[in-house]
Amino acid sequence: AADAEPLVFCHGTSGTAGAFFYQVHALAQKGYRVVSAQYPAYASPEDWCKGFDRFLDMLKCRAVHLFGAGLGGFLVQHFASKFPNRVRSVILCNAFAS
């Protein structure tokens, strides 16, 4: 639904937003609001978090469910710790913490 809190996919080091094509397609058909984020390189996880916060603002998302794979999982953990009010849940796949 359009008013639902979205699920945002964040890819790993060698991936792109297209890595989640099948998941986005299947979930969107069921009515979920889904975004697969293609993000630029940042100098630090803190810079990435600030940029991702602005990205969510541009999407007009107050809070989201985050799925992170590999490096994406590392980054969404950082984001959840810096901006806990913007995160409803975190799903990690093949991720690391530090």
GROMACS .gro file of C-alpha atoms in nm:
model
   98
    1ALA     CA    1   0.000   0.000   0.000
    2ALA     CA    2   0.116   0.352  -0.072
    3ASP     CA    3   0.091   0.452   0.295
    4ALA     CA    4   0.282   0.146   0.419
    5GLU     CA    5   0.629   0.176   0.562
    6PRO     CA    6   0.855   0.060   0.281
    7LEU     CA    7   1.110  -0.215   0.272
    8VAL     CA    8   1.444  -0.086   0.143
    9PHE     CA    9   1.701  -0.329   0.003
   10CYS     CA   10   2.072  -0.236   0.027
   11HIS     CA   11   2.315  -0.439  -0.180
   12GLY     CA   12   2.660  -0.570  -0.104
   13THR     CA   13   3.003  -0.471  -0.234
   14SER     CA   14   2.984  -0.631  -0.575
   15GLY     CA   15   2.611  -0.585  -0.618
   16THR     CA   16   2.376  -0.323  -0.754
   17ALA     CA   17   2.016  -0.230  -0.689
   18GLY     CA   18   1.927  -0.480  -0.961
   19ALA     CA   19   2.039  -0.767  -0.737
   20PHE     CA   20   1.696  -0.765  -0.573
   21PHE     CA   21   1.491  -0.753  -0.894
   22TYR     CA   22   1.295  -1.071  -0.825
   23GLN     CA   23   1.223  -0.982  -0.462
   24VAL     CA   24   1.110  -0.629  -0.551
   25HIS     CA   25   0.890  -0.758  -0.832
   26ALA     CA   26   0.725  -1.031  -0.623
   27LEU     CA   27   0.665  -0.810  -0.318
   28ALA     CA   28   0.536  -0.516  -0.526
   29GLN     CA   29   0.284  -0.747  -0.692
   30LYS     CA   30   0.155  -0.832  -0.346
   31GLY     CA   31   0.107  -0.462  -0.268
   32TYR     CA   32   0.418  -0.390  -0.063
   33ARG     CA   33   0.609  -0.066  -0.105
   34VAL     CA   34   0.961  -0.177  -0.196
   35VAL     CA   35   1.277   0.017  -0.289
   36SER     CA   36   1.608  -0.125  -0.400
   37ALA     CA   37   1.866   0.145  -0.329
   38GLN     CA   38   2.161   0.207  -0.561
   39TYR     CA   39   2.392   0.421  -0.355
   40PRO     CA   40   2.717   0.598  -0.442
   41ALA     CA   41   3.048   0.541  -0.268
   42TYR     CA   42   3.102   0.739   0.050
   43ALA     CA   43   3.420   0.818   0.244
   44SER     CA   44   3.288   0.668   0.569
   45PRO     CA   45   2.988   0.483   0.711
   46GLU     CA   46   2.888   0.806   0.886
   47ASP     CA   47   2.879   0.991   0.553
   48TRP     CA   48   2.674   0.707   0.403
   49CYS     CA   49   2.426   0.731   0.692
   50LYS     CA   50   2.381   1.105   0.637
   51GLY     CA   51   2.329   1.050   0.265
   52PHE     CA   52   2.085   0.765   0.324
   53ASP     CA   53   1.890   0.981   0.568
   54ARG     CA   54   1.854   1.246   0.294
   55PHE     CA   55   1.756   0.971   0.047
   56LEU     CA   56   1.472   0.863   0.277
   57ASP     CA   57   1.365   1.227   0.309
   58MET     CA   58   1.348   1.254  -0.070
   59LEU     CA   59   1.130   0.940  -0.078
   60LYS     CA   60   0.914   1.097   0.195
   61CYS     CA   61   0.973   0.798   0.422
   62ARG     CA   62   0.960   0.857   0.794
   63ALA     CA   63   1.058   0.503   0.888
   64VAL     CA   64   1.152   0.195   0.688
   65HIS     CA   65   1.225  -0.174   0.715
   66LEU     CA   66   1.583  -0.235   0.600
   67PHE     CA   67   1.727  -0.541   0.430
   68GLY     CA   68   2.105  -0.539   0.398
   69ALA     CA   69   2.323  -0.795   0.224
   70GLY     CA   70   2.700  -0.801   0.276
   71LEU     CA   71   2.827  -0.443   0.288
   72GLY     CA   72   2.465  -0.327   0.272
   73GLY     CA   73   2.406  -0.512   0.600
   74PHE     CA   74   2.704  -0.340   0.758
   75LEU     CA   75   2.573  -0.002   0.645
   76VAL     CA   76   2.213  -0.055   0.759
   77GLN     CA   77   2.338  -0.156   1.105
   78HIS     CA   78   2.526   0.174   1.121
   79PHE     CA   79   2.219   0.360   1.001
   80ALA     CA   80   1.996   0.190   1.258
   81SER     CA   81   2.233   0.291   1.538
   82LYS     CA   82   2.258   0.654   1.419
   83PHE     CA   83   1.892   0.702   1.321
   84PRO     CA   84   1.688   0.454   1.529
   85ASN     CA   85   1.365   0.651   1.486
   86ARG     CA   86   1.381   0.594   1.108
   87VAL     CA   87   1.415   0.214   1.131
   88ARG     CA   88   1.126  -0.024   1.201
   89SER     CA   89   1.324  -0.344   1.150
   90VAL     CA   90   1.654  -0.473   1.013
   91ILE     CA   91   1.698  -0.792   0.811
   92LEU     CA   92   2.059  -0.902   0.759
   93CYS     CA   93   2.194  -1.145   0.503
   94ASN     CA   94   2.559  -1.247   0.497
   95ALA     CA   95   2.644  -0.926   0.683
   96PHE     CA   96   2.915  -0.825   0.927
   97ALA     CA   97   2.921  -0.580   1.217
   98SER     CA   98   3.269  -0.426   1.199
   0.00000   0.00000   0.00000
